[in-house]
Amino acid sequence: MSNQILKVEGLEKFYGKFHALKGVDMEVNAGEIFGLLGPNGAGKTTMLRMLVGLISPSNGSVTYFGNLQLNELGKVLPRIGCIIEEPKFYPYLSGLTNLKVARSYFPNKIPDQRVHEMIELVGLKGRENDRVSTYSQGMRQRLGIAQAMLNNPDLIFLDEPTNGLDPKGIIELRQLIIRLKEEFGKTVIISSHILSEIEEMADSMAIINKGVCVSQGSVAELLAKNTVTVSVETDDQDAAQTALAALNYTAKKDQQTLVFQSELDEIPRIVEKLMSTGRKIYRLDHKRKLEDYFLKLTAA
Amino acid sequence: MRNLLLATITFLSIGQTAFSQDANAILDKVRSQFQTIQDLRCDVEMKFDIPGVAIDQISGKMIYKKPDKFRVKTKGLIFLPKQNPFSQLEILDDPKNYMAVAAGQAKSNGIPCHVINVIPTNNGELVLMKLLVGIQDGRIHESELTLKREGTVQYFNKYASGTDFIPTSMEFKADFKRFKMPKAISGDFNSTPVREEEGQSKYETGRVLMTISNLDINGKIADAEFEEEGS
Amino acid sequence: MIRILQAEIIKAFARPRSYIGLASIVALVVLIDTSFYFTGKEYIDLLFQSFDQVFSLEGNIINGNLITFIILQTLIIQLPLLVALVTGDLISGESALGTLRYALTKPISRFKFITYKWITAMLYVLAILILLGVFAYLLSLVIFGLGDLLVLNADGLVVIRSAELFWRFMAAFVFAFISLTTVASLSLMFSAFSDNSIGPIVLTMVVIIVFTVISSFEMSFFDPVMPLLFTNHMHLWRRLFSDPIPMTEIMQSAGVLLLHSAVFFGITQYHFNRKDIFQ
């Protein structure tokens, strides 16, 4: 309880008749990376917008840092940093000037040194005097993180931070986010619709779908259940089914595919057994249960 | 129009040769005084009473030099009669330029005067001039000029005690068409339009009063002084 | 406060759009001065011809004061457009750019945010007027010299002596500032309601045009609404060049304009403080 940095209770939002958030409860502990997972349109951005005061909730309460409420944003905002949707800047100003504009909104003067430190942290040193219009998407994301970190916040909200990045950019950004937690002790809330992203970075997560929080817990706990769903495509389904039965697996036929549950480390033995039948194996893949779970939860 | 006027005055003048002789004699006296003046310089204070024009009084220097150079030097804008105020005297400079007909007597500002009609013989701007010349002092107290383009204009002269030929104040009075400026040109979008009432005259009477002091006659004024600075 | 204002000024003046107004003022002043230098006398003769039968106007008619007055009179119609071009974009431009959500997630209250935007708008108005005043006045004085001002009104002429003019021009600029403050507040209000840059600018101009057209009808049908049209009060600066000056009327109009500004500012604050920020 004492470690709790954010507590959301019964958060609701109506846009006219549309019920965008339907009473979300969520708890985030200090010093963790928290994943807010959900498909596009699930209500993640609406929720983040409410948490940073951009839109007002229709119902519900939010407690920040153990004792501050939504109506105390004046005290909350100096302690948070955020990127909501893609980071936006004044394209006709340099990265440095953009950061200086951002720092002007803080009541306590943020020194130039801090601004330059943040530029260095996100790897934009040398480009800070160039206009933002010349920056790549990845550079803008990093500049976004620099502006979110300007005030040395306790809590950082990042909304789909890897959107639009190339694979190298995604890796760099992930490393940076992990640094924020590990090196600087920040609590980071990341929204994403990509499970693997959350898996790789988050300590705990909430799955949100159609405005409802369908599941919440530690990522480690969920992944600890090593059960996977295996799919096999062969030229002889019956033979494969018999072979799998010999290993005590009950495989169900789903058109050209056999589907069954297994432990992840059993897969080499299953492959070996199927090969021993002498039949052709066209495909064998597996999905973690979490991914299954996510897909099931968020299925239309 | 001019011919008709000439004919009428000539007709009325027949049989009044004696009056004509009197008139010429009176004007000779005026001319002889005017002929002593080659140029003059004086201080002038100008007041304006022109309907539709708001303008403060202003002082300056007035200079005049024969035959017809005239200028008022001030630091600001002024309204002046189109005709130089001494033009009434310039005509009298040569008796061949006009025909004079006495038209009785009248009072100007309480001063008894001869009334003399002056008909120019040349085909100039002036059609007819009526002068009221003081019986006692032989100075022009009032004049009414009928001009081709400008219509009728009047001068009312006042003299300080003494015998100066140049008046101490000259009031110019003339009728002019009421000033009207389209809003689009003036840019004055907020004024309430003044609607003309039926039967109201389209003409207004404007006055310019020139009060003269520190008169300096025949002080020799260079022609260059009549040129506009910078022109 | 100074830091936020500095940031707002940097943002406003870093955009090329902000210089359109300033550059066009410089261009127009140069153009008007040049045209008067070459053909000013013809223009004055044309204006004056109906009056020119019996009186002649003597003196330096085409002088720096007259040209400044004509420039002011000409540009005062265009200035609202130039002002709206920038002030109409101050909030909606940020919204369209997506930067609004960043500013509002910083610890600055929305009331303060709007107040700073409003101050920035006023500073822009001031910049435009100072540029217009200084540039038009100085350039015209250098080219045409000092002199009395001949003001042409629909119902007559006013000649104002040179010594009287400096304070009248200053007062006219103050009045113009109050007028343009109303335009800036109106466009800022529209800007708070919009998420695109062009809408508030166009809407401000539409309001000004419609109000001006209604004013120019001079029909009794519109009489009840006339005092409510703020555009009707914007031209009152010209009355400072009357004789006598209708001070009560001018002060009343200034009051009406300030009241409009206050109402527009209030609506902006009320709406913006309750607005959900999506852009």
Coordinates of N, CA and C in Angstrom, one line a residue, chain C residues 73-178:
Chain C
Q73 N -5.9 55.6 -41.4 CA -7.3 55.4 -41.9 C -7.4 54.3 -42.8
T74 N -6.4 54.1 -43.7 CA -6.5 53.0 -44.7 C -6.2 51.7 -44.0
L75 N -5.2 51.6 -43.1 CA -4.8 50.4 -42.6 C -5.7 49.9 -41.4
I76 N -6.4 50.8 -40.8 CA -7.2 50.4 -39.7 C -8.3 49.4 -40.1
I77 N -8.6 49.4 -41.4 CA -9.6 48.4 -41.9 C -8.9 47.1 -42.1
Q78 N -7.6 47.1 -42.5 CA -6.9 45.8 -42.7 C -6.3 45.2 -41.4
L79 N -6.1 46.1 -40.4 CA -5.4 45.6 -39.3 C -6.1 44.4 -38.6
P80 N -7.4 44.5 -38.5 CA -8.1 43.3 -37.8 C -7.8 42.0 -38.5
L81 N -7.6 42.0 -39.8 CA -7.3 40.8 -40.5 C -5.9 40.3 -40.1
L82 N -5.0 41.3 -40.1 CA -3.6 41.0 -39.8 C -3.5 40.5 -38.3
V83 N -4.2 41.1 -37.5 CA -4.2 40.7 -36.1 C -4.8 39.3 -35.9
A84 N -6.0 39.0 -36.6 CA -6.6 37.7 -36.5 C -5.8 36.6 -37.0
L85 N -5.0 37.0 -38.0 CA -4.1 36.0 -38.7 C -3.2 35.3 -37.7
V86 N -2.8 36.1 -36.7 CA -1.9 35.5 -35.6 C -2.7 35.1 -34.4
T87 N -3.5 36.0 -33.9 CA -4.2 35.7 -32.6 C -5.2 34.6 -32.8
G88 N -5.8 34.5 -33.9 CA -6.8 33.4 -34.2 C -6.2 32.0 -34.2
D89 N -4.9 32.0 -34.2 CA -4.2 30.8 -34.3 C -3.4 30.4 -33.0
L90 N -3.5 31.3 -32.1 CA -2.7 31.1 -30.9 C -3.0 29.8 -30.1
I91 N -4.3 29.5 -30.0 CA -4.7 28.3 -29.3 C -5.0 27.2 -30.3
S92 N -5.8 27.5 -31.3 CA -6.1 26.4 -32.2 C -4.9 25.9 -33.0
G93 N -4.0 26.8 -33.2 CA -2.7 26.4 -33.9 C -2.0 25.4 -33.1
E94 N -2.0 25.6 -31.8 CA -1.3 24.6 -30.9 C -2.1 23.3 -30.9
S95 N -3.4 23.5 -30.9 CA -4.2 22.3 -31.0 C -4.0 21.5 -32.2
A96 N -3.9 22.2 -33.4 CA -3.7 21.5 -34.6 C -2.3 20.9 -34.7
L97 N -1.4 21.6 -34.1 CA 0.0 21.1 -34.1 C 0.2 19.9 -33.1
G98 N -0.7 19.8 -32.1 CA -0.6 18.7 -31.1 C 0.2 19.2 -29.9
T99 N 0.6 20.4 -29.9 CA 1.5 20.8 -28.8 C 0.7 21.3 -27.6
L100 N -0.6 21.5 -27.8 CA -1.5 22.0 -26.7 C -1.5 21.0 -25.6
R101 N -1.6 19.7 -26.0 CA -1.7 18.6 -24.9 C -0.4 18.6 -24.1
Y102 N 0.7 19.0 -24.7 CA 2.0 19.0 -24.0 C 2.0 20.1 -23.0
A103 N 1.6 21.3 -23.5 CA 1.6 22.5 -22.6 C 0.7 22.2 -21.4
L104 N -0.5 21.6 -21.7 CA -1.4 21.4 -20.6 C -1.2 20.3 -19.7
T105 N -0.1 19.5 -20.0 CA 0.2 18.4 -19.0 C 1.4 18.9 -18.2
K106 N 1.8 20.2 -18.4 CA 2.8 20.8 -17.6 C 2.0 21.6 -16.4
P107 N 2.7 21.9 -15.3 CA 2.0 22.5 -14.2 C 1.7 24.0 -14.4
I108 N 0.8 24.2 -15.3 CA 0.3 25.6 -15.5 C -1.2 25.4 -15.7
S109 N -1.9 26.3 -14.9 CA -3.4 26.1 -14.9 C -3.9 26.6 -16.3
R110 N -5.0 26.1 -16.6 CA -5.6 26.6 -17.9 C -5.9 28.1 -17.9
F111 N -6.3 28.6 -16.7 CA -6.6 30.0 -16.6 C -5.4 30.8 -17.0
K112 N -4.2 30.4 -16.4 CA -3.0 31.1 -16.6 C -2.6 30.9 -18.1
F113 N -2.8 29.7 -18.6 CA -2.4 29.4 -20.0 C -3.1 30.4 -20.9
I114 N -4.4 30.5 -20.7 CA -5.2 31.4 -21.6 C -4.8 32.9 -21.4
T115 N -4.6 33.2 -20.1 CA -4.2 34.6 -19.8 C -2.9 34.9 -20.5
Y116 N -1.9 34.0 -20.5 CA -0.7 34.3 -21.2 C -0.9 34.4 -22.7
K117 N -1.8 33.5 -23.2 CA -2.1 33.6 -24.6 C -2.7 35.0 -25.0
W118 N -3.5 35.4 -24.1 CA -4.2 36.7 -24.3 C -3.2 37.9 -24.2
I119 N -2.3 37.8 -23.3 CA -1.2 38.8 -23.2 C -0.4 38.8 -24.4
T120 N -0.1 37.6 -24.9 CA 0.7 37.5 -26.1 C 0.0 38.1 -27.3
A121 N -1.3 37.9 -27.3 CA -2.1 38.5 -28.4 C -2.0 40.0 -28.3
M122 N -2.1 40.5 -27.1 CA -2.0 42.0 -26.9 C -0.7 42.5 -27.3
L123 N 0.4 41.7 -27.0 CA 1.7 42.2 -27.3 C 1.9 42.2 -28.8
Y124 N 1.3 41.3 -29.5 CA 1.3 41.3 -31.0 C 0.6 42.5 -31.5
V125 N -0.6 42.8 -31.0 CA -1.3 44.0 -31.4 C -0.4 45.2 -31.2
L126 N 0.2 45.2 -30.0 CA 1.0 46.4 -29.7 C 2.2 46.5 -30.7
A127 N 2.8 45.3 -31.0 CA 3.9 45.3 -31.9 C 3.5 45.9 -33.3
I128 N 2.3 45.4 -33.7 CA 1.8 45.9 -35.0 C 1.6 47.4 -35.0
L129 N 1.0 47.9 -33.9 CA 0.7 49.3 -33.8 C 1.9 50.2 -33.6
I130 N 2.9 49.7 -32.9 CA 4.1 50.4 -32.7 C 4.8 50.5 -34.0
L131 N 4.9 49.4 -34.7 CA 5.5 49.4 -36.0 C 4.8 50.4 -37.0
L132 N 3.5 50.3 -37.0 CA 2.7 51.2 -37.8 C 2.9 52.6 -37.4
G133 N 2.8 52.9 -36.2 CA 2.9 54.2 -35.7 C 4.3 54.8 -35.9
V134 N 5.3 54.1 -35.5 CA 6.7 54.6 -35.6 C 7.1 54.7 -37.1
F135 N 6.8 53.6 -37.8 CA 7.3 53.6 -39.2 C 6.5 54.6 -40.0
A136 N 5.2 54.6 -39.9 CA 4.4 55.5 -40.7 C 4.7 56.9 -40.4
Y137 N 4.8 57.2 -39.1 CA 4.9 58.6 -38.7 C 6.3 59.1 -39.0
L138 N 7.3 58.3 -38.7 CA 8.7 58.8 -39.0 C 9.0 58.9 -40.4
L139 N 8.6 57.9 -41.2 CA 8.9 57.9 -42.6 C 8.2 59.0 -43.3
S140 N 6.9 59.2 -42.9 CA 6.1 60.3 -43.5 C 6.6 61.7 -43.1
L141 N 7.1 61.8 -41.9 CA 7.6 63.1 -41.5 C 8.9 63.4 -42.2
V142 N 9.7 62.3 -42.4 CA 11.0 62.5 -43.1 C 10.8 62.9 -44.5
I143 N 9.8 62.3 -45.1 CA 9.6 62.6 -46.6 C 8.8 63.9 -46.7
F144 N 7.7 64.1 -45.9 CA 6.8 65.2 -46.2 C 6.9 66.3 -45.2
G145 N 7.6 66.2 -44.2 CA 7.7 67.3 -43.2 C 6.5 67.4 -42.3
L146 N 6.6 68.4 -41.4 CA 5.5 68.6 -40.5 C 4.4 69.5 -41.1
G147 N 3.3 69.6 -40.5 CA 2.3 70.5 -41.0 C 1.0 70.3 -40.3
D148 N 0.0 71.2 -40.6 CA -1.3 71.0 -40.0 C -2.0 69.9 -40.7
L149 N -2.9 69.3 -40.0 CA -3.6 68.1 -40.6 C -5.0 68.6 -41.1
L150 N -5.2 68.2 -42.3 CA -6.5 68.5 -42.9 C -7.3 67.2 -42.9
V151 N -8.4 67.2 -42.1 CA -9.2 65.9 -42.0 C -10.4 66.1 -42.8
L152 N -10.6 65.2 -43.7 CA -11.8 65.2 -44.6 C -12.9 64.4 -43.9
N153 N -14.0 65.0 -43.5 CA -15.1 64.2 -43.0 C -16.2 64.3 -44.0
A154 N -17.2 63.4 -43.8 CA -18.3 63.3 -44.8 C -19.0 64.7 -44.8
D155 N -19.0 65.4 -43.7 CA -19.8 66.6 -43.7 C -18.9 67.9 -43.5
G156 N -17.7 67.8 -43.8 CA -16.9 69.0 -43.7 C -15.4 68.7 -43.5
L157 N -14.7 69.7 -43.2 CA -13.2 69.6 -43.1 C -12.9 70.1 -41.7
V158 N -11.8 69.5 -41.2 CA -11.3 70.0 -39.9 C -9.8 70.2 -40.1
V159 N -9.3 71.4 -39.8 CA -7.9 71.6 -39.8 C -7.4 71.6 -38.4
I160 N -6.4 70.7 -38.1 CA -5.9 70.6 -36.8 C -4.4 71.1 -36.8
R161 N -4.2 72.0 -36.0 CA -2.8 72.6 -36.0 C -1.8 71.6 -35.6
S162 N -0.6 71.7 -36.1 CA 0.5 70.8 -36.0 C 0.8 70.5 -34.5
A163 N 0.8 71.5 -33.7 CA 1.1 71.4 -32.3 C 0.2 70.5 -31.5
E164 N -1.0 70.4 -32.1 CA -2.1 69.6 -31.4 C -2.1 68.2 -31.8
L165 N -1.2 67.8 -32.8 CA -1.4 66.5 -33.4 C -0.7 65.4 -32.6
F166 N 0.4 65.6 -32.0 CA 1.1 64.5 -31.4 C 0.3 63.7 -30.4
W167 N -0.3 64.5 -29.5 CA -1.1 63.8 -28.5 C -2.4 63.2 -29.1
R168 N -2.9 63.8 -30.2 CA -4.1 63.2 -30.8 C -3.7 61.8 -31.5
F169 N -2.5 61.8 -32.1 CA -2.1 60.6 -32.7 C -1.9 59.5 -31.6
M170 N -1.3 59.9 -30.5 CA -1.0 59.0 -29.4 C -2.3 58.4 -28.9
A171 N -3.3 59.3 -28.7 CA -4.6 58.9 -28.3 C -5.3 58.0 -29.3
A172 N -5.1 58.3 -30.6 CA -5.7 57.5 -31.6 C -5.1 56.1 -31.6
F173 N -3.8 56.0 -31.3 CA -3.1 54.7 -31.3 C -3.6 53.9 -30.1
V174 N -3.8 54.6 -29.0 CA -4.3 53.9 -27.8 C -5.7 53.4 -28.1
F175 N -6.5 54.2 -28.8 CA -7.9 53.8 -29.1 C -7.8 52.6 -30.1
A176 N -6.9 52.7 -31.1 CA -6.7 51.6 -32.0 C -6.3 50.3 -31.3
F177 N -5.5 50.5 -30.3 CA -5.1 49.4 -29.5 C -6.3 48.7 -28.8
I178 N -7.2 49.6 -28.2 CA -8.4 49.0 -27.6 C -9.2 48.3 -28.6

